[in-house]
């Protein structure tokens, strides 16, 4: 179960969010470390690394441990499929390659090219944008703010009921009507489901669908199921894109909100988002921005208003 946080578009955060490693997506994969054998001796802590230690020199220019770690971080996606023990060497090889190619570019005068200078200015601004987001937004989010956001979302979420239901799915209305007639005569719903349903998962479970909330089933089924009282079955066949259903509601209950620990990352993302847009709004209000093209200005204003 996931808490449905309201999310504004993060498009205006730009690529700098990725560079800042904000991890704003709960879908971001994380490596799972194997459980350590409790009987095995604990591994010795890794020795601290001196960021200024020289790992290589390229044309007399030092490449330090800090430079290498930066390369590993920036190029981590390229090394994702590589064995961990090879990544350090690969990162150093890439860093050396970048340095020698950069020297060739400078020797060729490419560092004075107008397009390059514009791109460098943009990249610098984007990197500074990322630094501000990381240092002034992400790093300043407190546990209390995250908990408060969770409590706020729970308080603002209307109570929702969910139901435990069964169904018997058949191809024709006539088949469904015949089953309802048997139920009216006292037949056992689960037995009829095992005998007649065309839903493969219901043939051995008495048509059991488990617990579900509003909107999880196709509209016709959803409407009919939630209209039934506990212990009652549909007196008329219910048609959907899958065929004809006979539905029985076994139980109803209030849907419980997710535990804080299950959604705290989402709550933190929401806090980060709100703090970011608040900062942008304040800075944009203080900035002097002129857009001569009236249509473009209107489009930008419309986009800004929607944030």
XYZ file of C-alpha atoms in Angstrom:
307
model
C 0.000 0.000 0.000
C 1.416 3.404 -0.926
C 0.453 6.838 0.266
C -0.772 8.981 -2.616
C 1.254 12.139 -2.177
C 0.216 14.993 -4.439
C 3.120 15.656 -6.761
C 3.798 18.733 -8.861
C 5.997 18.258 -11.885
C 9.696 18.140 -11.059
C 10.604 19.083 -14.615
C 11.843 22.523 -13.664
C 14.326 21.026 -11.232
C 16.339 20.158 -14.317
C 19.149 17.721 -14.750
C 20.968 19.242 -11.797
C 18.815 17.159 -9.470
C 20.331 14.074 -10.996
C 23.800 15.512 -10.644
C 23.080 16.299 -7.010
C 22.134 12.684 -6.368
C 18.915 13.664 -4.613
C 17.339 10.239 -5.171
C 13.874 11.774 -5.596
C 12.441 8.603 -7.096
C 11.330 5.702 -4.941
C 11.956 3.526 -7.983
C 15.675 4.148 -7.881
C 17.326 0.763 -7.455
C 19.631 0.182 -4.542
C 22.068 -2.653 -4.165
C 21.113 -5.206 -1.539
C 23.998 -6.429 0.566
C 24.010 -10.097 1.534
C 23.283 -10.839 5.155
C 26.462 -11.217 7.192
C 27.033 -14.474 8.980
C 26.654 -13.731 12.691
C 29.401 -16.223 13.486
C 31.893 -14.702 11.076
C 34.351 -12.114 12.401
C 33.419 -8.534 11.576
C 35.332 -7.058 8.668
C 37.938 -4.489 9.593
C 36.820 -0.941 8.810
C 38.307 0.470 5.624
C 41.264 2.753 6.157
C 40.441 6.439 5.593
C 41.369 7.673 2.140
C 43.355 10.870 1.722
C 41.474 12.872 -0.943
C 44.710 14.611 -1.887
C 46.629 11.379 -2.499
C 47.924 11.314 -6.080
C 46.735 8.279 -8.057
C 48.224 9.323 -11.399
C 49.837 12.208 -13.254
C 48.827 13.149 -16.789
C 51.255 15.401 -18.650
C 52.529 16.556 -15.261
C 49.021 17.294 -13.941
C 48.042 15.456 -10.775
C 45.006 13.207 -10.597
C 44.020 12.806 -6.955
C 41.911 10.346 -5.024
C 39.190 13.008 -4.871
C 39.295 13.360 -8.668
C 38.989 9.596 -9.012
C 36.024 9.404 -6.659
C 34.328 12.188 -8.595
C 34.861 10.286 -11.838
C 33.456 7.111 -10.289
C 30.361 8.977 -9.160
C 29.750 10.867 -12.390
C 30.326 7.785 -14.569
C 28.627 5.251 -12.292
C 25.928 4.370 -14.858
C 28.557 3.424 -17.434
C 30.194 1.109 -14.897
C 26.959 -0.412 -13.553
C 27.383 -3.737 -15.376
C 31.062 -3.988 -14.536
C 32.363 -6.143 -11.640
C 32.980 -3.918 -8.585
C 36.669 -4.784 -8.454
C 37.140 -3.365 -11.967
C 35.292 -0.081 -11.494
C 38.148 1.801 -9.851
C 40.523 1.006 -12.701
C 37.833 1.835 -15.257
C 37.168 5.185 -13.585
C 40.876 6.049 -13.583
C 41.200 5.026 -17.224
C 38.221 7.242 -18.093
C 39.633 10.162 -16.080
C 42.971 9.883 -17.902
C 41.161 9.700 -21.232
C 39.192 12.834 -20.384
C 42.346 14.726 -19.371
C 44.323 13.897 -22.514
C 41.383 14.733 -24.773
C 40.794 17.965 -22.879
C 44.448 18.939 -23.411
C 44.098 18.314 -27.126
C 40.998 20.528 -27.160
C 42.895 23.356 -25.428
C 45.895 22.931 -27.734
C 43.502 23.209 -30.684
C 41.900 26.366 -29.305
C 38.510 24.728 -28.812
C 38.283 26.194 -25.315
C 37.933 29.629 -26.965
C 35.081 28.564 -29.257
C 31.910 30.616 -28.689
C 29.584 27.564 -28.580
C 31.896 25.870 -26.091
C 32.002 28.930 -23.856
C 28.201 29.136 -23.875
C 27.940 25.450 -23.002
C 30.519 25.836 -20.229
C 28.604 28.770 -18.771
C 25.397 26.730 -18.793
C 27.072 23.690 -17.243
C 28.587 25.845 -14.528
C 25.197 27.426 -13.775
C 23.557 24.008 -13.721
C 26.206 22.631 -11.371
C 25.788 25.639 -9.056
C 22.027 25.112 -9.182
C 22.625 21.554 -8.028
C 24.900 22.706 -5.212
C 22.267 25.120 -3.918
C 19.566 22.435 -4.063
C 21.743 19.949 -2.219
C 23.189 22.292 0.403
C 20.258 24.663 0.970
C 17.316 22.294 0.447
C 18.106 18.585 0.742
C 20.655 18.806 3.543
C 18.381 21.030 5.621
C 15.339 18.752 5.657
C 14.736 17.534 9.205
C 13.178 14.330 10.492
C 10.499 16.427 12.189
C 9.521 18.006 8.861
C 9.262 14.615 7.189
C 7.080 13.267 10.008
C 4.897 16.375 9.910
C 4.397 15.958 6.167
C 3.370 12.322 6.664
C 0.897 13.327 9.394
C -0.476 16.074 7.148
C -1.037 13.692 4.243
C -2.743 11.144 6.488
C -5.008 13.839 7.946
C -5.895 15.121 4.464
C -6.631 11.673 3.038
C -10.376 10.923 3.146
C -11.246 7.604 4.814
C -11.696 4.845 2.270
C -13.402 1.499 2.629
C -12.138 -1.650 0.964
C -13.990 -4.889 0.436
C -13.266 -8.599 0.329
C -15.228 -10.100 -2.542
C -15.641 -13.183 -4.689
C -16.960 -13.498 -8.213
C -18.038 -16.026 -10.777
C -17.138 -15.044 -14.336
C -19.021 -16.584 -17.280
C -19.379 -15.811 -20.973
C -23.108 -15.137 -21.249
C -25.817 -13.350 -19.336
C -27.917 -16.498 -19.376
C -25.192 -18.477 -17.605
C -24.909 -15.781 -14.949
C -28.685 -15.715 -14.443
C -28.717 -19.502 -14.004
C -26.015 -19.239 -11.317
C -27.948 -16.508 -9.488
C -31.006 -18.748 -9.551
C -28.984 -21.539 -7.902
C -27.729 -19.105 -5.257
C -31.308 -18.028 -4.596
C -32.046 -21.713 -3.972
C -29.308 -21.933 -1.339
C -26.332 -23.169 -3.404
C -22.834 -22.521 -2.056
C -21.134 -19.590 -3.812
C -17.610 -20.958 -3.507
C -18.603 -24.358 -4.893
C -20.352 -22.756 -7.861
C -17.315 -20.552 -8.492
C -14.976 -23.550 -8.579
C -17.309 -25.311 -11.013
C -18.282 -22.471 -13.364
C -15.956 -19.481 -13.281
C -13.768 -18.856 -16.317
C -11.327 -16.844 -14.208
C -8.342 -19.237 -13.874
C -7.328 -17.874 -10.477
C -10.816 -18.426 -9.102
C -11.281 -22.069 -10.024
C -9.553 -23.334 -6.886
C -10.255 -20.403 -4.553
C -14.012 -20.145 -4.804
C -13.684 -17.005 -6.917
C -11.781 -15.185 -4.171
C -10.518 -11.724 -5.191
C -9.091 -10.781 -1.804
C -9.272 -7.226 -0.499
C -9.414 -4.255 -2.868
C -10.294 -0.583 -2.745
C -12.288 1.735 -5.015
C -10.946 2.049 -8.525
C -8.910 -1.157 -8.499
C -11.448 -3.073 -10.591
C -13.059 -2.186 -13.920
C -15.778 0.482 -13.391
C -18.822 -1.760 -13.865
C -17.521 -4.359 -11.444
C -16.335 -1.710 -8.976
C -19.722 0.038 -8.861
C -21.694 -3.177 -8.369
C -19.352 -4.647 -5.754
C -19.262 -1.562 -3.519
C -23.045 -1.264 -3.658
C -23.503 -4.695 -2.050
C -23.851 -5.282 1.673
C -21.661 -7.805 3.481
C -22.806 -11.360 2.800
C -24.933 -10.375 -0.209
C -24.478 -11.302 -3.862
C -25.526 -9.488 -7.022
C -29.110 -10.260 -7.991
C -28.483 -9.202 -11.575
C -25.523 -10.217 -13.754
C -22.819 -7.548 -14.011
C -21.299 -7.095 -17.457
C -17.709 -5.962 -18.027
C -15.157 -6.250 -20.820
C -14.268 -9.693 -19.467
C -17.769 -11.192 -19.545
C -20.601 -11.532 -17.040
C -20.003 -11.536 -13.293
C -21.877 -12.718 -10.259
C -20.357 -10.934 -7.255
C -20.491 -11.657 -3.540
C -19.109 -9.356 -0.816
C -17.598 -11.263 2.095
C -16.528 -8.347 4.283
C -15.809 -4.611 4.422
C -13.300 -2.601 6.424
C -11.703 0.812 6.628
C -8.519 0.942 4.614
C -5.541 1.493 6.900
C -2.966 4.160 5.988
C 0.572 2.990 5.280
C 3.048 2.958 8.144
C 5.411 5.937 8.346
C 8.502 3.794 7.760
C 6.984 2.452 4.529
C 6.509 5.885 2.955
C 8.978 8.158 4.739
C 11.107 8.427 1.589
C 8.073 9.686 -0.333
C 7.291 12.126 2.473
C 10.860 13.420 2.352
C 10.631 13.857 -1.404
C 7.473 15.912 -0.938
C 9.214 18.149 1.624
C 12.189 18.609 -0.720
C 9.886 19.467 -3.596
C 7.964 22.066 -1.593
C 11.130 23.668 -0.208
C 12.663 23.788 -3.673
C 9.693 25.485 -5.294
C 9.382 27.911 -2.382
C 13.013 28.919 -2.893
C 12.556 29.263 -6.653
C 9.436 31.404 -6.164
C 11.277 33.734 -3.793
C 14.311 34.073 -6.054
C 12.223 34.541 -9.197
C 10.202 37.286 -7.494
C 13.416 39.145 -6.617
C 15.000 38.660 -10.050
C 14.547 41.005 -12.986
C 13.473 38.766 -15.867
C 12.600 40.223 -19.273
C 11.252 38.151 -22.177
C 10.782 40.320 -25.316
C 8.801 37.685 -27.235
C 5.219 38.192 -25.978
C 4.013 34.711 -26.936
C 7.004 33.051 -25.312
C 6.517 35.219 -22.206
C 2.870 34.180 -22.012
C 3.784 30.505 -22.356
C 6.425 30.809 -19.624
C 4.024 32.653 -17.313
C 1.401 29.948 -17.844
C 3.928 27.247 -17.048
C 5.129 29.077 -13.942
C 1.555 29.537 -12.710
C 0.989 25.801 -12.922
C 3.844 24.933 -10.549
